[in-house]
Each structure stands twice: as structure tokens, then as C-alpha cells.
Tab-separated table of C-alpha atoms in Angstrom:
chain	number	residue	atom	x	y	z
A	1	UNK	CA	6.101	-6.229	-16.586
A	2	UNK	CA	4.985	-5.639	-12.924
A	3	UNK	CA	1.563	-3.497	-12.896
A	4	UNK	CA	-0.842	-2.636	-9.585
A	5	UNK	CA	-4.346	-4.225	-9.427
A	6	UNK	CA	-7.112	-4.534	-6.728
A	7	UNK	CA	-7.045	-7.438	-4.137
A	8	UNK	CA	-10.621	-8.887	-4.057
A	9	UNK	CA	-13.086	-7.434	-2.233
A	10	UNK	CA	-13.564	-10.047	0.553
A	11	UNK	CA	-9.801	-9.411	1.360
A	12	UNK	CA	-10.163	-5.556	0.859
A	13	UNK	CA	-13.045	-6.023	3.600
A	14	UNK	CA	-11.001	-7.981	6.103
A	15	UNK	CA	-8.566	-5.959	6.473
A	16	UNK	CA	-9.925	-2.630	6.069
A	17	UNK	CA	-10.504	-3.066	9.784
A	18	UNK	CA	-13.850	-0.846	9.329
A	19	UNK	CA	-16.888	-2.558	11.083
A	20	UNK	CA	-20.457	-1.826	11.593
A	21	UNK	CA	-20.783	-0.789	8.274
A	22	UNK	CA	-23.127	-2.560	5.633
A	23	UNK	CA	-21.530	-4.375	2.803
A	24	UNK	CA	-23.295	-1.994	0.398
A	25	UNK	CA	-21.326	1.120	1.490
A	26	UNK	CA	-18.337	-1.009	2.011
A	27	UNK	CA	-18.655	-1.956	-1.655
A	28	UNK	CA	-19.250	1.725	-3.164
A	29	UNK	CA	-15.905	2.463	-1.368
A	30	UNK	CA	-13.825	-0.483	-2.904
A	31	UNK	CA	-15.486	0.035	-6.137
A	32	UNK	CA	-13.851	3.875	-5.862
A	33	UNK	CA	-10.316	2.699	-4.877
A	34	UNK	CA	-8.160	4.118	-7.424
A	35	UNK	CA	-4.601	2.095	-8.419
A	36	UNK	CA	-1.650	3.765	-7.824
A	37	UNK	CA	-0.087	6.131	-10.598
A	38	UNK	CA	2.438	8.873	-11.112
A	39	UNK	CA	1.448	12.558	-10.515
A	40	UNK	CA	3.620	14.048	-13.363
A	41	UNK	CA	5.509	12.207	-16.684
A	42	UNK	CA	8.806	12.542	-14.478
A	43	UNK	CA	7.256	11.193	-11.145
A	44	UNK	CA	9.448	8.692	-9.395
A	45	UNK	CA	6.765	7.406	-7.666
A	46	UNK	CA	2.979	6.432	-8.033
A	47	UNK	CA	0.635	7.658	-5.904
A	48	UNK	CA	-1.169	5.589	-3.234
A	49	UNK	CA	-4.780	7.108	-3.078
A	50	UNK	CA	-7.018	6.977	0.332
A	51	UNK	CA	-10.256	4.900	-0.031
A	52	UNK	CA	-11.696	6.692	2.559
A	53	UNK	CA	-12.453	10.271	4.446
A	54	UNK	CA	-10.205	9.647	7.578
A	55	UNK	CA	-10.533	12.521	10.381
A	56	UNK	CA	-6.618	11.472	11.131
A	57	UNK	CA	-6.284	12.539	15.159
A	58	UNK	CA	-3.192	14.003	16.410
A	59	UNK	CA	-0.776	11.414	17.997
A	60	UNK	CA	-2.474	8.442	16.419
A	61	UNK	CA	-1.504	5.530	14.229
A	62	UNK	CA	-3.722	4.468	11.592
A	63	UNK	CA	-3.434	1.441	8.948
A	64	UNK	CA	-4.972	1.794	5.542
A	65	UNK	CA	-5.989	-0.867	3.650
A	66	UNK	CA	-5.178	0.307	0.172
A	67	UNK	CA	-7.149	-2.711	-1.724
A	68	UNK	CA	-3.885	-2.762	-3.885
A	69	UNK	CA	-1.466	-5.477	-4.549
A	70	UNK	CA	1.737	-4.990	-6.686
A	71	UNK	CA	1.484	-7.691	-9.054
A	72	UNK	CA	5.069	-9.450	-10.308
A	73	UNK	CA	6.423	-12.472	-12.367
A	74	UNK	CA	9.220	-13.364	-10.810
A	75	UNK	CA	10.110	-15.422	-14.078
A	76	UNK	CA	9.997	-12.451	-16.445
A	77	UNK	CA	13.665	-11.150	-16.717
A	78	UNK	CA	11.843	-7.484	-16.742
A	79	UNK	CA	10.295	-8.355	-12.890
A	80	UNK	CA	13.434	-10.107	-11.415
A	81	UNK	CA	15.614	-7.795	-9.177
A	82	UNK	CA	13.306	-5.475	-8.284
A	83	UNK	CA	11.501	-4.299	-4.799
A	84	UNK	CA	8.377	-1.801	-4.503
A	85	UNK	CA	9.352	0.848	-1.876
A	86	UNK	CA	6.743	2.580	-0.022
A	87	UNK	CA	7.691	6.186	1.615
A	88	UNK	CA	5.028	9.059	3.077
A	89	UNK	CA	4.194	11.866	0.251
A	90	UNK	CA	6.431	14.700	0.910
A	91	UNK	CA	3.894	16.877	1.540
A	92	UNK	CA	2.259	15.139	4.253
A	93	UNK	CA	5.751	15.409	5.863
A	94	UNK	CA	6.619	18.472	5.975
A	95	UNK	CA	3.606	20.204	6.733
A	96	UNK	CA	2.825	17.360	9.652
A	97	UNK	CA	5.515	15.364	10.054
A	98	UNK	CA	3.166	12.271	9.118
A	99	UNK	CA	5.248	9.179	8.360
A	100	UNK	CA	5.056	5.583	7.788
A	101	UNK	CA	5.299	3.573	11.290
A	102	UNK	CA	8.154	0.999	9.723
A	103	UNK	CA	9.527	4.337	7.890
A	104	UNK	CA	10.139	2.427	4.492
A	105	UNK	CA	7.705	-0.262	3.060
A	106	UNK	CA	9.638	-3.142	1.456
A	107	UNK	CA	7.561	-4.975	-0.960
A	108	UNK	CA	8.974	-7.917	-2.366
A	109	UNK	CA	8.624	-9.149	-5.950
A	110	UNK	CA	6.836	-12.314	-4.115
A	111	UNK	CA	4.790	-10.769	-1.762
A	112	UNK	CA	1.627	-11.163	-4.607
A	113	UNK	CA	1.766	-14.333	-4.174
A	114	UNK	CA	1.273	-14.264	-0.164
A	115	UNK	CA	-2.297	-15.749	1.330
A	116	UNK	CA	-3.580	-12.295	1.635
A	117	UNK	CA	-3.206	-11.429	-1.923
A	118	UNK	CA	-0.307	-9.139	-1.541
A	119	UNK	CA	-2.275	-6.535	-0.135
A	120	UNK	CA	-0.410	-3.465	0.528
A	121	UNK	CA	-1.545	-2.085	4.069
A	122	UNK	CA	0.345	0.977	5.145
A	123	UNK	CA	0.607	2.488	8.469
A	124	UNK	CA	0.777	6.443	9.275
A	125	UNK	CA	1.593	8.058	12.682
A	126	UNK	CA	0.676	11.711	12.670
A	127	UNK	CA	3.095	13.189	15.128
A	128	UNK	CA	1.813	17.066	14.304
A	129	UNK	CA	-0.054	17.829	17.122
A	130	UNK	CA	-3.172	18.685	15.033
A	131	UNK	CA	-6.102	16.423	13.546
A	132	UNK	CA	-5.231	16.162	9.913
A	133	UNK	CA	-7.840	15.119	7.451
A	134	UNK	CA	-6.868	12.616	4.971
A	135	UNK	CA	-9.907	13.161	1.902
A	136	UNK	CA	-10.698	10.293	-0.383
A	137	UNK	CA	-9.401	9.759	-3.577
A	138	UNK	CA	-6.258	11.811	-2.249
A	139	UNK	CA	-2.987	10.871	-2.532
A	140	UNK	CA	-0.810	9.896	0.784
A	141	UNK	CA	1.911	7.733	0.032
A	142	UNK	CA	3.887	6.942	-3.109
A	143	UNK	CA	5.877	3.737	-4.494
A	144	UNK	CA	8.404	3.434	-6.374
A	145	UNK	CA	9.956	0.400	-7.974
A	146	UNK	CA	13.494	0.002	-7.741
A	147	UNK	CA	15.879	-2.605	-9.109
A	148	UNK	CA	18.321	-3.858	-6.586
A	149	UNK	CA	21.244	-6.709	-6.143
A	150	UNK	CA	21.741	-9.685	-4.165
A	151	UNK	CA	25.582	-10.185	-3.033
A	152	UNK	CA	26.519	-13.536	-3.929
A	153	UNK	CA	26.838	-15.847	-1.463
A	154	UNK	CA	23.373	-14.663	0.125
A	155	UNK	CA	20.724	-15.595	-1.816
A	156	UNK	CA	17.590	-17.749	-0.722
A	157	UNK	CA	15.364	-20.570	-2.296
A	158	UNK	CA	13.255	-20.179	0.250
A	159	UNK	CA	9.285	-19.375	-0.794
A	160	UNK	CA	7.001	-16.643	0.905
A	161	UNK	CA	3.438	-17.734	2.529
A	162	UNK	CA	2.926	-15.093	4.070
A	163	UNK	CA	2.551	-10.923	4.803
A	164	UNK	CA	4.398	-8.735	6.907
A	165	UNK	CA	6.947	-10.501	9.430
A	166	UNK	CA	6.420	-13.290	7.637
A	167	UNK	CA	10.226	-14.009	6.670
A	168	UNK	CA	11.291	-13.298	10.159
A	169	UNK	CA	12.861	-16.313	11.416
């Protein structure tokens, strides 16, 4: 069965994009990232949490580094067929209109496997026309795992080394 751990923190660090900070603070941060989980029994989704306090400025985009990867077997019959979407939390929505830049993250069963560890990075755009702070520890954007069907006829053996874009072709 699929489950969410942290990447390492060497890849956690590299893509966090944060600099100028010492590896000491950068550590107590990672060491607080919580994995994603559902709010309520009934939840469709599990929370992503923020690792950071991010002062979130009106008409900017901003790319978290979660420090989570979905973690799949793509030979257990209970893992094949399924995709982890990523959408906003509907709060952040509707009181800001803050989004995801691609609008839907599509993470694929194989992307755990990809050199970067299958981190999940997630872009926001805060459209609100406001600064909107986004606390630590807080949820901002949920997943939810979803099974789903490939027609016949257009199916791939092709493998994945790679993150985002990296099946473009």
C-alpha cells in the first residue's frame, strides 16, 4: 500500500531554494516537516503542511518544497492504477483566490522512483491582492489518491528518470 515519507534531507535542502541560512536551522525545520494526513475520518484528501513561516506577497509565485515523496510499488496490485492529485485547500481559495500555478498536481505512481526522490514541490500564486501569511505546520494543499484507467491501445513501457516535464517528449 502507497504511504508518504520524507525525502532526505540533502534533497529537502536543495530544493527548498532557501539560502544563507545555516544547516542547523535548516535541519530544525526538516526535522518539523509533518507528512501529509487527513483532517477528518471522511477527508478525501491529506493535508500538505508548510515547513516554514512564509510572509506570502500579493501577486507572487512561490514553490514549496514539502520534503515529502509519495511512496508506491508499482508491482503491488493495491498501488497499480492509481495517481496522487494535488489541488489548493479550499480555504485558501476562497478567501484569496490562492491556487496551484499548473492548477492540478499529477503525481505518478513512478514518480518515487525519479533522481530527486519523488519530491513533491508545489507552486502557489496568490492572486488576492493582499500579503497572506502561510504559518508553519499549517495546512495548504491536500492530495488525494485516485485510481484511474488506461484506454487500451495507449499504454507505455517506457520508465521515468526524472521530475516535472520530465515525460515531455
Amino acid at each position: 500500500m502507497s504511504h508518504f515519507e520524507k525525502v532526505s534531507f540533502e534533497q529537502w535542502k536543495a530544493d527548498c531554494g532557501v539560502k544563507g541560512l545555516p544547516d542547523k536551522e535548516l535541519r530544525e525545520w526538516y526535522e518539523a516537516i509533518k507528512l501529509p494526513r487527513q483532517a477528518t475520518a471522511s477527508s478525501a484528501g491529506c493535508d500538505f503542511y508548510m515547513p516554514f513561516n512564509l510572509n506570502f506577497e500579493s501577486g507572487s509565485v512561490f514553490r514549496i518544497a514539502t520534503g515529502v515523496r509519495w511512496v508506491t510499488d508499482p508491482d503491488a496490485e493495491s498501488d497499480r492504477g492509481r495517481v496522487l492529485l494535488v489541488v489548493p485547500r479550499s480555504g485558501l481559495g476562497f478567501k484569496y483566490g490562492i491556487r496551484l500555478s499548473n492548477t492540478v498536481g499529477v503525481i505518478d505512481a513512478d514518480y518515487c522512483d525519479s533522481d530527486n526522490e519523488g519530491h513533491i514541490l508545489i507552486s502557489l500564486v496568490n492572486p488576492s491582492g493582499q500579503d497572506v501569511q502561510l504559518e508553519e505546520g499549517k495546512p495548504f494543499a491536500q492530495g488525494i489518491v485516485v485510481s484511474y484507467e488506461v484506454p487500451e491501445g495507449a499504454g507505455s513501457d517506457e520508465a521515468r528518470n526524472g521530475g516535472f516535464g520530465s515525460t515531455d517528449k
